[in-house]
Amino acid sequence: TAGLFAKTTDGGISWNVQIHSQGFNFYDIHFKDPLNGWATTFPNGLYTTNDGGVTWSRAIVNTNDNSLGQFVRFTIADNQTFYVVGDDAIYKSADSGATWQRVDKSLPFDMYKSIFFNSPDNGWITGNAKNPGEILSTENGGNDWDVVQIPTSETSTSGVYFLNSNQGWIGVWGAVLNTQDGGNTWNQTIVPNATLVSGIVNPDPFNSWVKASAKVYYSDGSGYTLQDPGYINISGIEFTDSQNGWAITRIGRIFHT
């Protein structure tokens, strides 16, 4: 297997390869600023960079079990508070990733798929729910989770991103649901020829990137169009602003444009 990091500084028009690593799969990538970022891998757990992705090192983490290496989605709430999610567990770190505590308990999901926090307290989780259109939200850092209903007939939701308490995006099959009023109402935007939308990044209200069908799509508010950087098996995307972004691939050949 092979993993590849690619970076753009022009909003996705061109991409540069930064690292290619053998022996494990990359799943997700997040940056808290243009220099400091984290990536999840399997089975080697978390990697971190402090030079914008030029070099990466494995993060030393401690948990009360051995499951952290299986985690595939990651979110940064602030400089100290991180969350990671896997198929069946959610962990929180309050010390920049040095230690982790499990924060999920008897949640009504068969599988977790994505997680996003825009503050240490406020977060959302998507996944395979018991009933159609259900996602989870918390207002106390994961101590308690509430079921939130969104307008879809699907039981599986994936990508999630909230710019603030009002503006949010949820990935469903072939489309993105967007709310501007904290979830009271939702609008749907189709992602052409896409399957389940599993990654969403909105660094501001006007620019949106999503990952679906292992490809990257972009919207300036007028609909999503394919913005493929030329790689196969893209598993994660991240933008810290409208110009600076990263893409991460899971397995396969490497392409560079």
mmCIF file of C-alpha atoms in Angstrom:
data_model
loop_
_atom_site.group_PDB
_atom_site.id
_atom_site.type_symbol
_atom_site.label_atom_id
_atom_site.label_comp_id
_atom_site.label_asym_id
_atom_site.label_seq_id
_atom_site.Cartn_x
_atom_site.Cartn_y
_atom_site.Cartn_z
ATOM 1 C CA THR A 1 0.000 0.000 0.000
ATOM 2 C CA ALA A 2 1.054 3.590 -0.452
ATOM 3 C CA GLY A 3 0.101 6.969 0.878
ATOM 4 C CA LEU A 4 0.565 10.400 -0.625
ATOM 5 C CA PHE A 5 0.248 13.977 0.603
ATOM 6 C CA ALA A 6 -0.374 16.741 -1.948
ATOM 7 C CA LYS A 7 -0.591 20.467 -1.243
ATOM 8 C CA THR A 8 -2.093 23.414 -3.104
ATOM 9 C CA THR A 9 -1.541 27.128 -2.548
ATOM 10 C CA ASP A 10 -3.842 28.373 -5.319
ATOM 11 C CA GLY A 11 -7.217 27.011 -4.287
ATOM 12 C CA GLY A 12 -6.795 23.637 -5.966
ATOM 13 C CA ILE A 13 -5.730 24.771 -9.460
ATOM 14 C CA SER A 14 -2.384 23.001 -9.027
ATOM 15 C CA TRP A 15 -1.087 20.464 -6.485
ATOM 16 C CA ASN A 16 2.390 19.527 -5.235
ATOM 17 C CA VAL A 17 3.426 16.181 -3.789
ATOM 18 C CA GLN A 18 4.849 16.459 -0.280
ATOM 19 C CA ILE A 19 5.368 12.939 1.059
ATOM 20 C CA HIS A 20 4.878 9.377 -0.074
ATOM 21 C CA SER A 21 5.020 6.666 2.582
ATOM 22 C CA GLN A 22 4.982 2.902 2.246
ATOM 23 C CA GLY A 23 3.412 0.295 4.516
ATOM 24 C CA PHE A 24 0.248 1.965 5.782
ATOM 25 C CA ASN A 25 -2.850 3.791 4.603
ATOM 26 C CA PHE A 26 -3.679 7.473 5.110
ATOM 27 C CA TYR A 27 -7.291 8.373 5.891
ATOM 28 C CA ASP A 28 -7.743 11.972 7.027
ATOM 29 C CA ILE A 29 -5.854 15.242 7.374
ATOM 30 C CA HIS A 30 -6.479 18.433 9.356
ATOM 31 C CA PHE A 31 -4.510 21.619 9.961
ATOM 32 C CA LYS A 32 -5.090 24.089 12.796
ATOM 33 C CA ASP A 33 -3.058 26.686 10.840
ATOM 34 C CA PRO A 34 -0.940 26.639 7.640
ATOM 35 C CA LEU A 35 1.999 24.999 9.452
ATOM 36 C CA ASN A 36 0.635 22.647 12.129
ATOM 37 C CA GLY A 37 -1.373 19.622 11.087
ATOM 38 C CA TRP A 38 -2.333 16.040 11.862
ATOM 39 C CA ALA A 39 -3.104 12.986 9.746
ATOM 40 C CA THR A 40 -4.676 9.651 10.629
ATOM 41 C CA THR A 41 -3.299 6.384 9.274
ATOM 42 C CA PHE A 42 -3.974 2.675 9.610
ATOM 43 C CA PRO A 43 -2.478 0.841 11.366
ATOM 44 C CA ASN A 44 0.113 3.385 12.561
ATOM 45 C CA GLY A 45 -2.232 5.905 14.216
ATOM 46 C CA LEU A 46 -1.574 9.644 14.148
ATOM 47 C CA TYR A 47 1.117 11.659 12.352
ATOM 48 C CA THR A 48 1.908 15.341 12.875
ATOM 49 C CA THR A 49 3.695 18.133 11.002
ATOM 50 C CA ASN A 50 4.864 21.612 12.039
ATOM 51 C CA ASP A 51 6.167 22.785 8.669
ATOM 52 C CA GLY A 52 3.037 22.756 6.538
ATOM 53 C CA GLY A 53 3.368 19.110 5.581
ATOM 54 C CA VAL A 54 6.931 19.121 4.279
ATOM 55 C CA THR A 55 7.936 16.585 6.947
ATOM 56 C CA TRP A 56 5.804 14.313 9.134
ATOM 57 C CA SER A 57 6.518 12.324 12.286
ATOM 58 C CA ARG A 58 4.496 9.748 14.155
ATOM 59 C CA ALA A 59 2.731 11.179 17.206
ATOM 60 C CA ILE A 60 3.288 9.436 20.512
ATOM 61 C CA VAL A 61 -0.155 8.894 21.995
ATOM 62 C CA ASN A 62 -1.455 7.180 25.094
ATOM 63 C CA THR A 63 -4.924 5.712 25.592
ATOM 64 C CA ASN A 64 -6.533 3.316 28.022
ATOM 65 C CA ASP A 65 -6.795 0.682 25.282
ATOM 66 C CA ASN A 66 -5.074 -0.234 22.015
ATOM 67 C CA SER A 67 -7.682 0.987 19.506
ATOM 68 C CA LEU A 68 -6.345 4.447 18.620
ATOM 69 C CA GLY A 69 -4.398 3.128 15.643
ATOM 70 C CA GLN A 70 -7.696 2.149 14.017
ATOM 71 C CA PHE A 71 -9.040 5.708 13.977
ATOM 72 C CA VAL A 72 -9.649 7.290 10.600
ATOM 73 C CA ARG A 73 -11.282 10.734 11.087
ATOM 74 C CA PHE A 74 -9.857 13.663 12.995
ATOM 75 C CA THR A 75 -10.982 17.163 14.016
ATOM 76 C CA ILE A 76 -9.275 20.082 15.742
ATOM 77 C CA ALA A 77 -11.503 22.090 18.083
ATOM 78 C CA ASP A 78 -8.777 24.499 19.247
ATOM 79 C CA ASN A 79 -5.036 24.472 19.908
ATOM 80 C CA GLN A 80 -5.437 22.012 22.793
ATOM 81 C CA THR A 81 -8.608 20.031 22.041
ATOM 82 C CA PHE A 82 -8.647 17.291 19.392
ATOM 83 C CA TYR A 83 -11.108 14.499 18.606
ATOM 84 C CA VAL A 84 -10.668 11.286 16.613
ATOM 85 C CA VAL A 85 -13.314 8.818 15.522
ATOM 86 C CA GLY A 86 -13.227 5.265 14.224
ATOM 87 C CA ASP A 87 -15.859 2.706 13.333
ATOM 88 C CA ASP A 88 -17.040 2.203 16.897
ATOM 89 C CA ALA A 89 -15.264 4.640 19.237
ATOM 90 C CA ILE A 90 -14.687 8.373 19.787
ATOM 91 C CA TYR A 91 -11.693 9.807 21.634
ATOM 92 C CA LYS A 92 -10.905 13.299 22.937
ATOM 93 C CA SER A 93 -7.586 14.916 23.796
ATOM 94 C CA ALA A 94 -7.420 18.076 25.902
ATOM 95 C CA ASP A 95 -3.607 18.349 25.772
ATOM 96 C CA SER A 96 -2.780 18.636 22.049
ATOM 97 C CA GLY A 97 -2.816 14.889 21.509
ATOM 98 C CA ALA A 98 -0.569 13.763 24.373
ATOM 99 C CA THR A 99 -3.331 11.714 26.036
ATOM 100 C CA TRP A 100 -6.788 10.570 24.946
ATOM 101 C CA GLN A 101 -10.044 9.690 26.704
ATOM 102 C CA ARG A 102 -12.991 7.817 25.210
ATOM 103 C CA VAL A 103 -16.145 9.990 25.124
ATOM 104 C CA ASP A 104 -18.766 7.862 23.345
ATOM 105 C CA LYS A 105 -21.246 5.812 25.342
ATOM 106 C CA SER A 106 -24.211 3.805 24.046
ATOM 107 C CA LEU A 107 -24.809 6.055 21.052
ATOM 108 C CA PRO A 108 -27.522 5.014 18.553
ATOM 109 C CA PHE A 109 -25.144 4.470 15.626
ATOM 110 C CA ASP A 110 -23.944 1.185 14.147
ATOM 111 C CA MET A 111 -20.812 2.901 12.789
ATOM 112 C CA TYR A 112 -19.232 6.354 13.051
ATOM 113 C CA LYS A 113 -18.013 7.904 9.792
ATOM 114 C CA SER A 114 -16.993 11.500 10.467
ATOM 115 C CA ILE A 115 -16.641 14.039 13.275
ATOM 116 C CA PHE A 116 -16.317 17.809 13.420
ATOM 117 C CA PHE A 117 -15.951 20.269 16.309
ATOM 118 C CA ASN A 118 -15.829 24.054 15.813
ATOM 119 C CA SER A 119 -15.158 24.638 19.520
ATOM 120 C CA PRO A 120 -14.133 22.388 22.426
ATOM 121 C CA ASP A 121 -17.813 21.971 23.371
ATOM 122 C CA ASN A 122 -19.800 21.983 20.113
ATOM 123 C CA GLY A 123 -19.510 19.039 17.762
ATOM 124 C CA TRP A 124 -21.306 16.762 15.332
ATOM 125 C CA ILE A 125 -20.979 13.107 14.300
ATOM 126 C CA THR A 126 -22.240 11.301 11.210
ATOM 127 C CA GLY A 127 -22.425 7.605 10.453
ATOM 128 C CA ASN A 128 -24.767 4.658 10.066
ATOM 129 C CA ALA A 129 -27.815 5.569 12.150
ATOM 130 C CA LYS A 130 -30.677 3.403 13.385
ATOM 131 C CA ASN A 131 -33.204 5.612 11.569
ATOM 132 C CA PRO A 132 -33.065 7.715 8.366
ATOM 133 C CA GLY A 133 -31.704 11.247 8.589
ATOM 134 C CA GLU A 134 -30.158 11.042 12.045
ATOM 135 C CA ILE A 135 -26.876 12.676 13.044
ATOM 136 C CA LEU A 136 -25.487 13.383 16.524
ATOM 137 C CA SER A 137 -24.542 16.666 18.188
ATOM 138 C CA THR A 138 -23.039 17.678 21.513
ATOM 139 C CA GLU A 139 -22.820 20.991 23.368
ATOM 140 C CA ASN A 140 -20.637 19.799 26.239
ATOM 141 C CA GLY A 141 -17.553 18.285 24.654
ATOM 142 C CA GLY A 142 -18.974 14.836 24.055
ATOM 143 C CA ASN A 143 -20.226 14.129 27.554
ATOM 144 C CA ASP A 144 -23.763 13.970 26.137
ATOM 145 C CA TRP A 145 -24.990 13.513 22.574
ATOM 146 C CA ASP A 146 -28.369 14.403 21.057
ATOM 147 C CA VAL A 147 -29.995 13.020 17.917
ATOM 148 C CA VAL A 148 -30.537 15.689 15.240
ATOM 149 C CA GLN A 149 -32.860 15.071 12.284
ATOM 150 C CA ILE A 150 -31.848 16.148 8.766
ATOM 151 C CA PRO A 151 -33.966 15.842 5.588
ATOM 152 C CA THR A 152 -32.735 12.645 3.951
ATOM 153 C CA SER A 153 -34.233 9.187 3.553
ATOM 154 C CA GLU A 154 -30.792 7.617 3.965
ATOM 155 C CA THR A 155 -29.622 6.066 7.227
ATOM 156 C CA SER A 156 -25.973 6.688 6.263
ATOM 157 C CA THR A 157 -24.457 10.195 6.444
ATOM 158 C CA SER A 158 -20.764 11.002 6.195
ATOM 159 C CA GLY A 159 -18.921 14.328 5.695
ATOM 160 C CA VAL A 160 -19.670 17.065 8.235
ATOM 161 C CA TYR A 161 -18.435 20.652 8.620
ATOM 162 C CA PHE A 162 -19.799 23.586 10.636
ATOM 163 C CA LEU A 163 -18.279 27.013 10.067
ATOM 164 C CA ASN A 164 -20.127 28.312 13.141
ATOM 165 C CA SER A 165 -23.231 27.427 15.144
ATOM 166 C CA ASN A 166 -25.514 28.402 12.237
ATOM 167 C CA GLN A 167 -23.717 27.467 9.004
ATOM 168 C CA GLY A 168 -23.197 23.755 8.487
ATOM 169 C CA TRP A 169 -22.827 21.116 5.765
ATOM 170 C CA ILE A 170 -23.607 17.369 5.857
ATOM 171 C CA GLY A 171 -22.602 14.847 3.196
ATOM 172 C CA VAL A 172 -25.244 12.393 1.996
ATOM 173 C CA TRP A 173 -25.488 10.135 -1.059
ATOM 174 C CA GLY A 174 -24.645 12.234 -4.118
ATOM 175 C CA ALA A 175 -25.347 15.582 -2.440
ATOM 176 C CA VAL A 176 -24.513 18.072 0.299
ATOM 177 C CA LEU A 177 -27.106 19.391 2.749
ATOM 178 C CA ASN A 178 -26.501 22.955 3.957
ATOM 179 C CA THR A 179 -28.075 24.882 6.817
ATOM 180 C CA GLN A 180 -27.759 28.613 7.511
ATOM 181 C CA ASP A 181 -29.886 28.622 10.667
ATOM 182 C CA GLY A 182 -28.389 25.995 12.946
ATOM 183 C CA GLY A 183 -30.278 23.074 11.430
ATOM 184 C CA ASN A 184 -33.825 24.420 11.441
ATOM 185 C CA THR A 185 -33.924 24.328 7.621
ATOM 186 C CA TRP A 186 -31.704 22.634 5.050
ATOM 187 C CA ASN A 187 -30.978 23.048 1.324
ATOM 188 C CA GLN A 188 -29.596 20.330 -0.933
ATOM 189 C CA THR A 189 -26.856 20.743 -3.571
ATOM 190 C CA ILE A 190 -26.165 17.842 -5.931
ATOM 191 C CA VAL A 191 -22.564 16.656 -6.413
ATOM 192 C CA PRO A 192 -22.502 15.346 -10.031
ATOM 193 C CA ASN A 193 -21.755 11.644 -10.528
ATOM 194 C CA ALA A 194 -20.833 11.230 -6.873
ATOM 195 C CA THR A 195 -21.513 8.516 -4.351
ATOM 196 C CA LEU A 196 -21.567 9.219 -0.616
ATOM 197 C CA VAL A 197 -19.981 12.616 0.155
ATOM 198 C CA SER A 198 -17.449 11.663 2.817
ATOM 199 C CA GLY A 199 -15.407 14.858 3.224
ATOM 200 C CA ILE A 200 -16.412 18.533 3.398
ATOM 201 C CA VAL A 201 -14.284 21.648 3.973
ATOM 202 C CA ASN A 202 -15.695 25.195 4.021
ATOM 203 C CA PRO A 203 -12.977 27.612 5.180
ATOM 204 C CA ASP A 204 -15.379 30.528 4.602
ATOM 205 C CA PRO A 205 -19.045 30.945 3.566
ATOM 206 C CA PHE A 206 -18.172 31.275 -0.129
ATOM 207 C CA ASN A 207 -15.794 28.386 -0.913
ATOM 208 C CA SER A 208 -16.582 24.707 -0.462
ATOM 209 C CA TRP A 209 -14.574 21.585 -1.263
ATOM 210 C CA VAL A 210 -15.946 18.073 -0.895
ATOM 211 C CA LYS A 211 -14.573 14.585 -1.356
ATOM 212 C CA ALA A 212 -16.820 12.016 -2.998
ATOM 213 C CA SER A 213 -16.108 8.921 -5.080
ATOM 214 C CA ALA A 214 -12.413 9.399 -4.144
ATOM 215 C CA LYS A 215 -12.369 12.719 -6.062
ATOM 216 C CA VAL A 216 -12.368 16.418 -5.125
ATOM 217 C CA TYR A 217 -15.214 18.784 -6.072
ATOM 218 C CA TYR A 218 -15.370 22.567 -5.619
ATOM 219 C CA SER A 219 -18.234 25.060 -5.328
ATOM 220 C CA ASP A 220 -18.246 28.850 -5.119
ATOM 221 C CA GLY A 221 -21.945 28.754 -4.264
ATOM 222 C CA SER A 222 -23.179 28.028 -7.768
ATOM 223 C CA GLY A 223 -22.881 24.226 -7.647
ATOM 224 C CA TYR A 224 -20.150 21.606 -7.356
ATOM 225 C CA THR A 225 -17.784 20.802 -10.225
ATOM 226 C CA LEU A 226 -14.993 18.254 -10.408
ATOM 227 C CA GLN A 227 -11.594 19.611 -9.339
ATOM 228 C CA ASP A 228 -9.560 16.434 -9.505
ATOM 229 C CA PRO A 229 -5.874 17.030 -8.604
ATOM 230 C CA GLY A 230 -4.939 14.001 -10.715
ATOM 231 C CA TYR A 231 -4.612 11.327 -8.031
ATOM 232 C CA ILE A 232 -6.631 8.201 -7.371
ATOM 233 C CA ASN A 233 -8.119 7.066 -4.049
ATOM 234 C CA ILE A 234 -8.266 10.472 -2.370
ATOM 235 C CA SER A 235 -9.294 9.846 1.224
ATOM 236 C CA GLY A 236 -9.102 13.286 2.852
ATOM 237 C CA ILE A 237 -9.001 17.007 2.055
ATOM 238 C CA GLU A 238 -8.302 20.115 4.116
ATOM 239 C CA PHE A 239 -8.240 23.868 3.461
ATOM 240 C CA THR A 240 -7.188 26.456 6.052
ATOM 241 C CA ASP A 241 -8.325 29.290 3.766
ATOM 242 C CA SER A 242 -9.478 29.736 0.174
ATOM 243 C CA GLN A 243 -5.951 29.218 -1.212
ATOM 244 C CA ASN A 244 -4.065 26.770 1.039
ATOM 245 C CA GLY A 245 -5.183 23.163 0.916
ATOM 246 C CA TRP A 246 -4.081 19.562 1.269
ATOM 247 C CA ALA A 247 -5.251 16.281 -0.246
ATOM 248 C CA ILE A 248 -4.390 12.827 1.005
ATOM 249 C CA THR A 249 -4.602 9.499 -0.829
ATOM 250 C CA ARG A 250 -5.111 6.057 0.620
ATOM 251 C CA ILE A 251 -3.554 3.468 -1.697
ATOM 252 C CA GLY A 252 -2.422 2.925 -5.267
ATOM 253 C CA ARG A 253 -0.280 4.704 -7.860
ATOM 254 C CA ILE A 254 0.931 8.255 -7.394
ATOM 255 C CA PHE A 255 0.038 11.085 -9.800
ATOM 256 C CA HIS A 256 1.400 14.618 -9.679
ATOM 257 C CA THR A 257 0.054 17.651 -11.507
#
